[in-house]
PDB file of C-alpha atoms in Angstrom:
ATOM      1  CA  MET A   1      27.559  71.327  67.161  1.00  0.00           C
ATOM      2  CA  PHE A   2      27.694  71.170  63.366  1.00  0.00           C
ATOM      3  CA  CYS A   3      29.018  69.165  60.475  1.00  0.00           C
ATOM      4  CA  ILE A   4      31.812  70.113  58.137  1.00  0.00           C
ATOM      5  CA  GLU A   5      32.602  68.172  54.992  1.00  0.00           C
ATOM      6  CA  ARG A   6      34.895  68.339  51.948  1.00  0.00           C
ATOM      7  CA  PHE A   7      38.092  68.526  53.888  1.00  0.00           C
ATOM      8  CA  MET A   8      41.599  69.714  53.134  1.00  0.00           C
ATOM      9  CA  LEU A   9      43.670  68.383  55.990  1.00  0.00           C
ATOM     10  CA  HIS A  10      47.316  68.213  57.078  1.00  0.00           C
ATOM     11  CA  ILE A  11      48.817  64.718  57.234  1.00  0.00           C
ATOM     12  CA  CYS A  12      48.983  64.740  61.027  1.00  0.00           C
ATOM     13  CA  ARG A  13      45.154  65.043  61.147  1.00  0.00           C
ATOM     14  CA  HIS A  14      44.872  68.187  63.223  1.00  0.00           C
ATOM     15  CA  GLU A  15      44.936  70.983  60.636  1.00  0.00           C
ATOM     16  CA  ILE A  16      41.528  70.649  58.992  1.00  0.00           C
ATOM     17  CA  THR A  17      39.574  72.981  56.699  1.00  0.00           C
ATOM     18  CA  GLY A  18      36.238  72.475  55.160  1.00  0.00           C
ATOM     19  CA  VAL A  19      32.756  73.793  54.472  1.00  0.00           C
ATOM     20  CA  ILE A  20      29.839  73.656  56.900  1.00  0.00           C
ATOM     21  CA  THR A  21      26.991  71.440  55.806  1.00  0.00           C
ATOM     22  CA  LYS A  22      24.861  71.291  58.931  1.00  0.00           C
ATOM     23  CA  VAL A  23      24.424  73.741  61.925  1.00  0.00           C
ATOM     24  CA  GLY A  24      23.066  73.028  65.333  1.00  0.00           C
ATOM     25  CA  SER A  25      20.091  75.051  66.582  1.00  0.00           C
ATOM     26  CA  ASN A  26      22.235  76.941  69.268  1.00  0.00           C
ATOM     27  CA  VAL A  27      25.085  77.883  66.919  1.00  0.00           C
ATOM     28  CA  LYS A  28      25.018  81.618  66.202  1.00  0.00           C
ATOM     29  CA  ASN A  29      28.395  82.558  64.641  1.00  0.00           C
ATOM     30  CA  PHE A  30      28.412  80.031  61.775  1.00  0.00           C
ATOM     31  CA  LYS A  31      26.112  79.211  58.935  1.00  0.00           C
ATOM     32  CA  LEU A  32      25.763  76.753  56.073  1.00  0.00           C
ATOM     33  CA  GLY A  33      28.449  77.124  53.481  1.00  0.00           C
ATOM     34  CA  ASP A  34      30.920  78.956  55.731  1.00  0.00           C
ATOM     35  CA  ARG A  35      34.625  78.175  55.054  1.00  0.00           C
ATOM     36  CA  VAL A  36      35.977  77.008  58.423  1.00  0.00           C
ATOM     37  CA  GLY A  37      38.891  75.290  60.139  1.00  0.00           C
ATOM     38  CA  VAL A  38      39.502  73.000  63.064  1.00  0.00           C
ATOM     39  CA  GLY A  39      42.921  72.819  64.657  1.00  0.00           C
ATOM     40  CA  CYS A  40      44.335  70.928  67.573  1.00  0.00           C
ATOM     41  CA  LEU A  41      41.582  71.632  70.094  1.00  0.00           C
ATOM     42  CA  ALA A  42      38.430  69.487  70.228  1.00  0.00           C
ATOM     43  CA  ALA A  43      37.282  70.230  73.750  1.00  0.00           C
ATOM     44  CA  SER A  44      38.280  71.772  77.100  1.00  0.00           C
ATOM     45  CA  CYS A  45      36.619  72.121  80.523  1.00  0.00           C
ATOM     46  CA  LEU A  46      35.379  75.637  79.891  1.00  0.00           C
ATOM     47  CA  GLU A  47      35.549  76.394  83.615  1.00  0.00           C
ATOM     48  CA  CYS A  48      39.217  76.792  84.576  1.00  0.00           C
ATOM     49  CA  GLU A  49      41.115  80.093  84.635  1.00  0.00           C
ATOM     50  CA  PHE A  50      42.623  79.362  81.276  1.00  0.00           C
ATOM     51  CA  CYS A  51      39.377  78.541  79.503  1.00  0.00           C
ATOM     52  CA  LYS A  52      37.759  81.668  80.898  1.00  0.00           C
ATOM     53  CA  ASN A  53      40.725  83.710  79.749  1.00  0.00           C
ATOM     54  CA  SER A  54      40.650  82.429  76.104  1.00  0.00           C
ATOM     55  CA  GLN A  55      43.688  80.157  76.700  1.00  0.00           C
ATOM     56  CA  GLU A  56      41.936  76.861  76.241  1.00  0.00           C
ATOM     57  CA  ASN A  57      45.147  75.293  74.977  1.00  0.00           C
ATOM     58  CA  TYR A  58      46.539  75.327  78.543  1.00  0.00           C
ATOM     59  CA  CYS A  59      43.525  73.700  80.081  1.00  0.00           C
ATOM     60  CA  ASP A  60      44.437  70.607  82.185  1.00  0.00           C
ATOM     61  CA  GLN A  61      41.431  68.743  80.716  1.00  0.00           C
ATOM     62  CA  ILE A  62      42.087  69.639  77.050  1.00  0.00           C
ATOM     63  CA  GLN A  63      41.166  67.050  74.437  1.00  0.00           C
ATOM     64  CA  PHE A  64      42.882  67.144  71.065  1.00  0.00           C
ATOM     65  CA  THR A  65      41.351  66.425  67.703  1.00  0.00           C
ATOM     66  CA  TYR A  66      43.602  63.353  67.326  1.00  0.00           C
ATOM     67  CA  ASN A  67      44.538  60.621  69.834  1.00  0.00           C
ATOM     68  CA  GLY A  68      42.276  62.257  72.455  1.00  0.00           C
ATOM     69  CA  ILE A  69      39.936  60.404  74.750  1.00  0.00           C
ATOM     70  CA  PHE A  70      36.704  62.267  75.608  1.00  0.00           C
ATOM     71  CA  TRP A  71      35.032  61.981  78.982  1.00  0.00           C
ATOM     72  CA  ASP A  72      32.526  59.509  77.580  1.00  0.00           C
ATOM     73  CA  GLY A  73      35.366  57.233  76.424  1.00  0.00           C
ATOM     74  CA  THR A  74      35.207  58.028  72.688  1.00  0.00           C
ATOM     75  CA  ILE A  75      38.468  58.512  70.816  1.00  0.00           C
ATOM     76  CA  THR A  76      39.308  61.339  68.434  1.00  0.00           C
ATOM     77  CA  TYR A  77      40.766  60.400  65.094  1.00  0.00           C
ATOM     78  CA  GLY A  78      41.391  63.819  63.540  1.00  0.00           C
ATOM     79  CA  GLY A  79      40.423  64.631  59.980  1.00  0.00           C
ATOM     80  CA  TYR A  80      40.779  61.346  58.221  1.00  0.00           C
ATOM     81  CA  SER A  81      37.143  61.347  57.124  1.00  0.00           C
ATOM     82  CA  GLU A  82      34.794  63.055  54.712  1.00  0.00           C
ATOM     83  CA  MET A  83      32.807  64.591  57.504  1.00  0.00           C
ATOM     84  CA  LEU A  84      33.593  65.911  60.998  1.00  0.00           C
ATOM     85  CA  VAL A  85      31.225  66.862  63.807  1.00  0.00           C
ATOM     86  CA  ALA A  86      32.741  69.729  65.823  1.00  0.00           C
ATOM     87  CA  ASP A  87      31.843  71.929  68.746  1.00  0.00           C
ATOM     88  CA  HIS A  88      31.404  75.454  67.373  1.00  0.00           C
ATOM     89  CA  ARG A  89      33.570  76.850  70.212  1.00  0.00           C
ATOM     90  CA  TYR A  90      36.638  75.157  68.660  1.00  0.00           C
ATOM     91  CA  VAL A  91      36.045  76.184  65.093  1.00  0.00           C
ATOM     92  CA  VAL A  92      37.386  79.322  63.278  1.00  0.00           C
ATOM     93  CA  HIS A  93      36.472  81.113  60.088  1.00  0.00           C
ATOM     94  CA  VAL A  94      38.885  80.877  57.116  1.00  0.00           C
ATOM     95  CA  PRO A  95      39.261  84.201  55.290  1.00  0.00           C
ATOM     96  CA  ASP A  96      37.770  84.097  51.831  1.00  0.00           C
ATOM     97  CA  ASN A  97      41.018  85.102  50.088  1.00  0.00           C
ATOM     98  CA  LEU A  98      43.043  82.229  51.532  1.00  0.00           C
ATOM     99  CA  PRO A  99      43.138  78.933  49.623  1.00  0.00           C
ATOM    100  CA  MET A 100      41.791  76.136  51.799  1.00  0.00           C
ATOM    101  CA  ASP A 101      44.745  73.784  51.240  1.00  0.00           C
ATOM    102  CA  ALA A 102      47.386  76.397  51.966  1.00  0.00           C
ATOM    103  CA  ALA A 103      45.435  77.770  54.975  1.00  0.00           C
ATOM    104  CA  ALA A 104      44.948  74.421  56.684  1.00  0.00           C
ATOM    105  CA  PRO A 105      48.458  74.245  58.280  1.00  0.00           C
ATOM    106  CA  LEU A 106      47.986  77.655  59.707  1.00  0.00           C
ATOM    107  CA  LEU A 107      45.714  75.948  62.291  1.00  0.00           C
ATOM    108  CA  CYS A 108      48.722  74.455  64.019  1.00  0.00           C
ATOM    109  CA  ALA A 109      52.025  75.644  62.465  1.00  0.00           C
ATOM    110  CA  GLY A 110      50.656  79.179  61.948  1.00  0.00           C
ATOM    111  CA  ILE A 111      49.287  79.681  65.451  1.00  0.00           C
ATOM    112  CA  THR A 112      52.317  78.014  67.024  1.00  0.00           C
ATOM    113  CA  VAL A 113      54.555  80.841  65.706  1.00  0.00           C
ATOM    114  CA  PHE A 114      51.908  83.612  65.801  1.00  0.00           C
ATOM    115  CA  SER A 115      51.255  83.209  69.501  1.00  0.00           C
ATOM    116  CA  PRO A 116      54.812  83.882  70.742  1.00  0.00           C
ATOM    117  CA  MET A 117      55.200  86.734  68.255  1.00  0.00           C
ATOM    118  CA  LYS A 118      52.134  88.353  69.777  1.00  0.00           C
ATOM    119  CA  ASP A 119      53.350  87.579  73.228  1.00  0.00           C
ATOM    120  CA  CYS A 120      56.669  89.405  72.415  1.00  0.00           C
ATOM    121  CA  GLN A 121      54.803  92.428  71.154  1.00  0.00           C
ATOM    122  CA  LEU A 122      55.984  91.841  67.469  1.00  0.00           C
ATOM    123  CA  LEU A 123      52.617  92.516  66.019  1.00  0.00           C
ATOM    124  CA  GLU A 124      52.467  96.234  67.077  1.00  0.00           C
ATOM    125  CA  SER A 125      56.147  97.111  67.259  1.00  0.00           C
ATOM    126  CA  PRO A 126      57.808  96.946  63.813  1.00  0.00           C
ATOM    127  CA  GLY A 127      61.503  97.330  63.253  1.00  0.00           C
ATOM    128  CA  LYS A 128      62.743  94.611  65.596  1.00  0.00           C
ATOM    129  CA  LYS A 129      65.504  92.182  64.727  1.00  0.00           C
ATOM    130  CA  VAL A 130      63.943  88.691  64.712  1.00  0.00           C
ATOM    131  CA  GLY A 131      65.746  85.318  64.419  1.00  0.00           C
ATOM    132  CA  ILE A 132      64.088  82.153  63.222  1.00  0.00           C
ATOM    133  CA  VAL A 133      65.924  78.836  63.991  1.00  0.00           C
ATOM    134  CA  GLY A 134      65.034  76.188  61.467  1.00  0.00           C
ATOM    135  CA  LEU A 135      63.428  76.609  58.007  1.00  0.00           C
ATOM    136  CA  GLY A 136      60.783  73.859  57.999  1.00  0.00           C
ATOM    137  CA  GLY A 137      57.045  73.740  58.443  1.00  0.00           C
ATOM    138  CA  LEU A 138      57.053  76.173  61.421  1.00  0.00           C
ATOM    139  CA  GLY A 139      60.068  78.210  60.306  1.00  0.00           C
ATOM    140  CA  HIS A 140      58.934  79.183  56.878  1.00  0.00           C
ATOM    141  CA  VAL A 141      55.605  80.496  58.190  1.00  0.00           C
ATOM    142  CA  ALA A 142      57.445  82.452  60.971  1.00  0.00           C
ATOM    143  CA  VAL A 143      59.628  84.139  58.358  1.00  0.00           C
ATOM    144  CA  LYS A 144      56.553  85.194  56.419  1.00  0.00           C
ATOM    145  CA  MET A 145      54.816  86.544  59.458  1.00  0.00           C
ATOM    146  CA  ALA A 146      57.792  88.395  60.820  1.00  0.00           C
ATOM    147  CA  LYS A 147      58.406  90.091  57.499  1.00  0.00           C
ATOM    148  CA  ALA A 148      54.707  91.003  57.167  1.00  0.00           C
ATOM    149  CA  PHE A 149      54.844  92.556  60.609  1.00  0.00           C
ATOM    150  CA  GLY A 150      57.734  94.748  59.530  1.00  0.00           C
ATOM    151  CA  HIS A 151      60.773  93.174  61.143  1.00  0.00           C
ATOM    152  CA  GLN A 152      64.283  92.428  60.021  1.00  0.00           C
ATOM    153  CA  VAL A 153      64.548  88.626  59.832  1.00  0.00           C
ATOM    154  CA  THR A 154      67.584  86.398  60.236  1.00  0.00           C
ATOM    155  CA  VAL A 155      67.223  82.631  59.523  1.00  0.00           C
ATOM    156  CA  ILE A 156      69.552  80.355  61.547  1.00  0.00           C
ATOM    157  CA  SER A 157      69.974  76.858  59.994  1.00  0.00           C
ATOM    158  CA  THR A 158      72.367  73.977  59.833  1.00  0.00           C
ATOM    159  CA  SER A 159      71.750  73.751  56.113  1.00  0.00           C
ATOM    160  CA  PRO A 160      73.684  76.183  53.921  1.00  0.00           C
ATOM    161  CA  SER A 161      71.660  75.106  50.952  1.00  0.00           C
ATOM    162  CA  LYS A 162      68.599  76.793  52.427  1.00  0.00           C
ATOM    163  CA  GLU A 163      70.084  80.282  52.189  1.00  0.00           C
ATOM    164  CA  ASN A 164      68.620  81.059  48.767  1.00  0.00           C
ATOM    165  CA  GLU A 165      65.228  79.700  49.806  1.00  0.00           C
ATOM    166  CA  ALA A 166      65.247  81.826  52.929  1.00  0.00           C
ATOM    167  CA  LYS A 167      66.367  85.080  51.264  1.00  0.00           C
ATOM    168  CA  GLN A 168      65.121  84.960  47.710  1.00  0.00           C
ATOM    169  CA  ARG A 169      61.810  83.188  48.106  1.00  0.00           C
ATOM    170  CA  LEU A 170      60.743  83.881  51.702  1.00  0.00           C
ATOM    171  CA  GLY A 171      62.263  87.370  52.025  1.00  0.00           C
ATOM    172  CA  ALA A 172      64.638  86.863  54.965  1.00  0.00           C
ATOM    173  CA  ASP A 173      67.202  89.590  55.276  1.00  0.00           C
ATOM    174  CA  TYR A 174      70.077  87.575  56.684  1.00  0.00           C
ATOM    175  CA  PHE A 175      71.110  83.843  56.945  1.00  0.00           C
ATOM    176  CA  LEU A 176      73.412  82.269  59.483  1.00  0.00           C
ATOM    177  CA  VAL A 177      74.788  78.760  59.270  1.00  0.00           C
ATOM    178  CA  SER A 178      74.705  77.623  62.846  1.00  0.00           C
ATOM    179  CA  THR A 179      77.634  75.232  62.390  1.00  0.00           C
ATOM    180  CA  ASP A 180      79.848  78.078  61.081  1.00  0.00           C
ATOM    181  CA  ALA A 181      81.624  79.567  64.087  1.00  0.00           C
ATOM    182  CA  LYS A 182      82.657  82.747  62.297  1.00  0.00           C
ATOM    183  CA  GLN A 183      79.120  83.471  61.093  1.00  0.00           C
ATOM    184  CA  MET A 184      77.735  82.910  64.558  1.00  0.00           C
ATOM    185  CA  GLN A 185      80.391  85.148  66.038  1.00  0.00           C
ATOM    186  CA  ARG A 186      79.462  87.970  63.703  1.00  0.00           C
ATOM    187  CA  GLY A 187      75.867  87.524  64.733  1.00  0.00           C
ATOM    188  CA  LYS A 188      76.427  87.860  68.454  1.00  0.00           C
ATOM    189  CA  ARG A 189      74.187  90.311  70.337  1.00  0.00           C
ATOM    190  CA  THR A 190      72.317  91.317  67.165  1.00  0.00           C
ATOM    191  CA  LEU A 191      68.700  89.939  67.708  1.00  0.00           C
ATOM    192  CA  ASP A 192      65.857  91.110  69.906  1.00  0.00           C
ATOM    193  CA  VAL A 193      63.733  87.898  69.678  1.00  0.00           C
ATOM    194  CA  ILE A 194      64.447  84.393  68.472  1.00  0.00           C
ATOM    195  CA  LEU A 195      61.914  81.671  67.694  1.00  0.00           C
ATOM    196  CA  ASP A 196      63.443  78.217  67.823  1.00  0.00           C
ATOM    197  CA  THR A 197      61.395  75.873  65.712  1.00  0.00           C
ATOM    198  CA  VAL A 198      63.797  72.897  65.550  1.00  0.00           C
ATOM    199  CA  SER A 199      62.534  69.550  66.753  1.00  0.00           C
ATOM    200  CA  ALA A 200      65.983  67.863  66.886  1.00  0.00           C
ATOM    201  CA  LYS A 201      68.162  67.854  69.939  1.00  0.00           C
ATOM    202  CA  HIS A 202      70.543  70.865  69.977  1.00  0.00           C
ATOM    203  CA  SER A 203      72.237  73.278  72.327  1.00  0.00           C
ATOM    204  CA  LEU A 204      70.640  76.632  73.051  1.00  0.00           C
ATOM    205  CA  GLY A 205      73.962  78.149  74.031  1.00  0.00           C
ATOM    206  CA  PRO A 206      75.136  79.377  70.631  1.00  0.00           C
ATOM    207  CA  ILE A 207      71.659  80.607  69.813  1.00  0.00           C
ATOM    208  CA  LEU A 208      71.429  82.597  73.065  1.00  0.00           C
ATOM    209  CA  GLU A 209      74.599  84.430  72.240  1.00  0.00           C
ATOM    210  CA  LEU A 210      72.884  85.892  69.209  1.00  0.00           C
ATOM    211  CA  LEU A 211      70.434  87.737  71.434  1.00  0.00           C
ATOM    212  CA  LYS A 212      70.993  91.282  72.635  1.00  0.00           C
ATOM    213  CA  VAL A 213      71.048  91.950  76.381  1.00  0.00           C
ATOM    214  CA  ASN A 214      67.469  91.443  77.651  1.00  0.00           C
ATOM    215  CA  GLY A 215      66.643  89.418  74.496  1.00  0.00           C
ATOM    216  CA  THR A 216      64.142  86.538  74.485  1.00  0.00           C
ATOM    217  CA  LEU A 217      64.337  83.108  73.042  1.00  0.00           C
ATOM    218  CA  VAL A 218      61.088  81.197  72.582  1.00  0.00           C
ATOM    219  CA  VAL A 219      61.163  77.480  72.096  1.00  0.00           C
ATOM    220  CA  VAL A 220      58.273  76.149  69.945  1.00  0.00           C
ATOM    221  CA  GLY A 221      60.030  73.040  68.537  1.00  0.00           C
ATOM    222  CA  ALA A 222      59.667  69.882  70.505  1.00  0.00           C
ATOM    223  CA  PRO A 223      62.834  67.633  70.511  1.00  0.00           C
ATOM    224  CA  ASP A 224      62.320  64.198  71.832  1.00  0.00           C
ATOM    225  CA  ARG A 225      65.436  64.538  74.061  1.00  0.00           C
ATOM    226  CA  PRO A 226      66.317  67.256  76.563  1.00  0.00           C
ATOM    227  CA  ILE A 227      67.927  70.393  75.065  1.00  0.00           C
ATOM    228  CA  GLU A 228      71.089  71.839  76.384  1.00  0.00           C
ATOM    229  CA  LEU A 229      70.688  75.165  78.193  1.00  0.00           C
ATOM    230  CA  PRO A 230      73.985  76.534  79.463  1.00  0.00           C
ATOM    231  CA  SER A 231      73.728  79.098  82.235  1.00  0.00           C
ATOM    232  CA  PHE A 232      76.450  81.619  81.252  1.00  0.00           C
ATOM    233  CA  PRO A 233      74.751  83.017  78.083  1.00  0.00           C
ATOM    234  CA  LEU A 234      71.622  83.498  80.219  1.00  0.00           C
ATOM    235  CA  ILE A 235      73.380  85.132  83.104  1.00  0.00           C
ATOM    236  CA  PHE A 236      75.763  87.459  81.194  1.00  0.00           C
ATOM    237  CA  GLY A 237      73.125  88.647  78.783  1.00  0.00           C
ATOM    238  CA  LYS A 238      70.145  88.945  81.136  1.00  0.00           C
ATOM    239  CA  ARG A 239      68.301  86.829  78.600  1.00  0.00           C
ATOM    240  CA  ALA A 240      65.033  84.898  78.940  1.00  0.00           C
ATOM    241  CA  VAL A 241      64.100  81.486  77.538  1.00  0.00           C
ATOM    242  CA  LYS A 242      60.437  80.531  77.395  1.00  0.00           C
ATOM    243  CA  GLY A 243      58.237  77.998  75.673  1.00  0.00           C
ATOM    244  CA  SER A 244      54.938  78.382  73.754  1.00  0.00           C
ATOM    245  CA  MET A 245      52.369  76.022  72.359  1.00  0.00           C
ATOM    246  CA  THR A 246      49.605  76.781  69.827  1.00  0.00           C
ATOM    247  CA  GLY A 247      46.970  79.273  71.083  1.00  0.00           C
ATOM    248  CA  GLY A 248      43.446  79.664  72.402  1.00  0.00           C
ATOM    249  CA  MET A 249      40.483  79.952  70.026  1.00  0.00           C
ATOM    250  CA  LYS A 250      40.230  83.695  70.162  1.00  0.00           C
ATOM    251  CA  GLU A 251      43.902  84.029  69.272  1.00  0.00           C
ATOM    252  CA  THR A 252      43.627  81.392  66.537  1.00  0.00           C
ATOM    253  CA  GLN A 253      40.819  83.394  64.892  1.00  0.00           C
ATOM    254  CA  GLU A 254      42.926  86.504  65.197  1.00  0.00           C
ATOM    255  CA  MET A 255      45.814  84.686  63.535  1.00  0.00           C
ATOM    256  CA  MET A 256      43.592  83.620  60.633  1.00  0.00           C
ATOM    257  CA  ASP A 257      42.315  87.136  60.189  1.00  0.00           C
ATOM    258  CA  VAL A 258      45.862  88.571  60.209  1.00  0.00           C
ATOM    259  CA  CYS A 259      46.960  86.033  57.600  1.00  0.00           C
ATOM    260  CA  GLY A 260      44.013  86.973  55.535  1.00  0.00           C
ATOM    261  CA  LYS A 261      45.004  90.617  55.789  1.00  0.00           C
ATOM    262  CA  HIS A 262      48.629  89.945  54.816  1.00  0.00           C
ATOM    263  CA  ASN A 263      47.812  87.015  52.469  1.00  0.00           C
ATOM    264  CA  ILE A 264      50.034  84.676  54.509  1.00  0.00           C
ATOM    265  CA  THR A 265      49.711  80.959  53.716  1.00  0.00           C
ATOM    266  CA  CYS A 266      51.744  77.766  54.152  1.00  0.00           C
ATOM    267  CA  ASP A 267      53.773  76.261  51.323  1.00  0.00           C
ATOM    268  CA  VAL A 268      52.065  72.933  50.707  1.00  0.00           C
ATOM    269  CA  GLU A 269      52.014  69.888  48.444  1.00  0.00           C
ATOM    270  CA  LEU A 270      48.499  68.600  47.786  1.00  0.00           C
ATOM    271  CA  ILE A 271      48.014  64.876  47.634  1.00  0.00           C
ATOM    272  CA  LYS A 272      45.206  62.410  47.294  1.00  0.00           C
ATOM    273  CA  PRO A 273      44.366  59.854  50.024  1.00  0.00           C
ATOM    274  CA  ASP A 274      45.878  57.015  48.046  1.00  0.00           C
ATOM    275  CA  LYS A 275      49.272  58.715  48.252  1.00  0.00           C
ATOM    276  CA  ILE A 276      49.415  58.900  52.014  1.00  0.00           C
ATOM    277  CA  ASN A 277      51.992  56.070  52.413  1.00  0.00           C
ATOM    278  CA  GLN A 278      54.278  57.619  49.801  1.00  0.00           C
ATOM    279  CA  ALA A 279      53.968  60.988  51.582  1.00  0.00           C
ATOM    280  CA  LEU A 280      54.883  59.417  54.912  1.00  0.00           C
ATOM    281  CA  ASP A 281      58.008  57.787  53.354  1.00  0.00           C
ATOM    282  CA  ARG A 282      59.015  61.218  51.879  1.00  0.00           C
ATOM    283  CA  LEU A 283      58.300  62.876  55.141  1.00  0.00           C
ATOM    284  CA  ALA A 284      60.759  60.495  56.927  1.00  0.00           C
ATOM    285  CA  ARG A 285      63.378  61.639  54.425  1.00  0.00           C
ATOM    286  CA  ASN A 286      62.506  65.347  54.948  1.00  0.00           C
ATOM    287  CA  ASP A 287      61.450  65.455  51.361  1.00  0.00           C
ATOM    288  CA  VAL A 288      58.623  67.938  51.631  1.00  0.00           C
ATOM    289  CA  ARG A 289      58.383  71.739  51.300  1.00  0.00           C
ATOM    290  CA  TYR A 290      56.881  72.307  53.743  1.00  0.00           C
ATOM    291  CA  ARG A 291      53.538  70.469  54.390  1.00  0.00           C
ATOM    292  CA  PHE A 292      51.679  67.672  52.795  1.00  0.00           C
ATOM    293  CA  VAL A 293      47.903  68.385  52.637  1.00  0.00           C
ATOM    294  CA  ILE A 294      45.509  65.541  51.906  1.00  0.00           C
ATOM    295  CA  ASP A 295      42.596  66.387  49.660  1.00  0.00           C
ATOM    296  CA  ILE A 296      40.036  64.128  51.261  1.00  0.00           C
ATOM    297  CA  ALA A 297      37.201  65.535  49.177  1.00  0.00           C
ATOM    298  CA  GLY A 298      38.869  64.635  45.899  1.00  0.00           C
ATOM    299  CA  THR A 299      38.852  68.255  44.753  1.00  0.00           C
ATOM    300  CA  SER A 300      41.129  71.246  45.218  1.00  0.00           C
ATOM    301  CA  LYS A 301      38.595  73.899  44.242  1.00  0.00           C
ATOM    302  CA  LEU A 302      37.527  74.878  47.793  1.00  0.00           C
TER     303      LEU A 302
END
């Protein structure tokens, strides 16, 4: 165990970066002054097949860094504090070239889109045609990663106003308005892999039609109502639909290292703790691009 202080953290409390100030006697891979991050995972059983295979995020006994209840009854509250005590097994190094505030959301948003990209062999097979549904906190990072890995990227969105953002600022190659039938028709059977990052209820049917035969759609958004999954686009295209959530600790460190190599960060707006309520109000209006990060330490020089 060790202590980390001087946080930058995402407003949902589970994307935390800081500097180590104390290290336990059995900790070998971290030292005082290291720049580190803590994501969603606070603990797991360490004994199941998933823990032993570096997939702790799928452990049945997983405890999160927020709203989790440990086996001794204590509750986790995330990063709303000046200091955090963490198990070294759930901590990662933050590359020196990445700003702490812009790196913090990588610990959830970043790994959430990195994991399915790796699972679909997008890291080692450049030249694929990749679709990203939604251009928000997850989507904008997915665009950056897919471009860094050498793929042709198409953003699919309900908002025509995001086309310039997607193409000019983030580097997407193409942009489809999902409510425009003609655009969606032109995009049929053009994509190898699609990551759906949208958290609102929607039908997967029109999105599936964009996939080539044998294409894969990965759902990483989490709508609060069931999504529509028509059978015909699956059957007649031999397509696959799968889900994915964050990643294990080994994969999370790999993701951070890859982001350091390609200089990939999240687009954030840094706020002080006394602005949290205003940030929540803006968040409810979708008035953020793309993550609020709270500077708990009162300094942005980390």
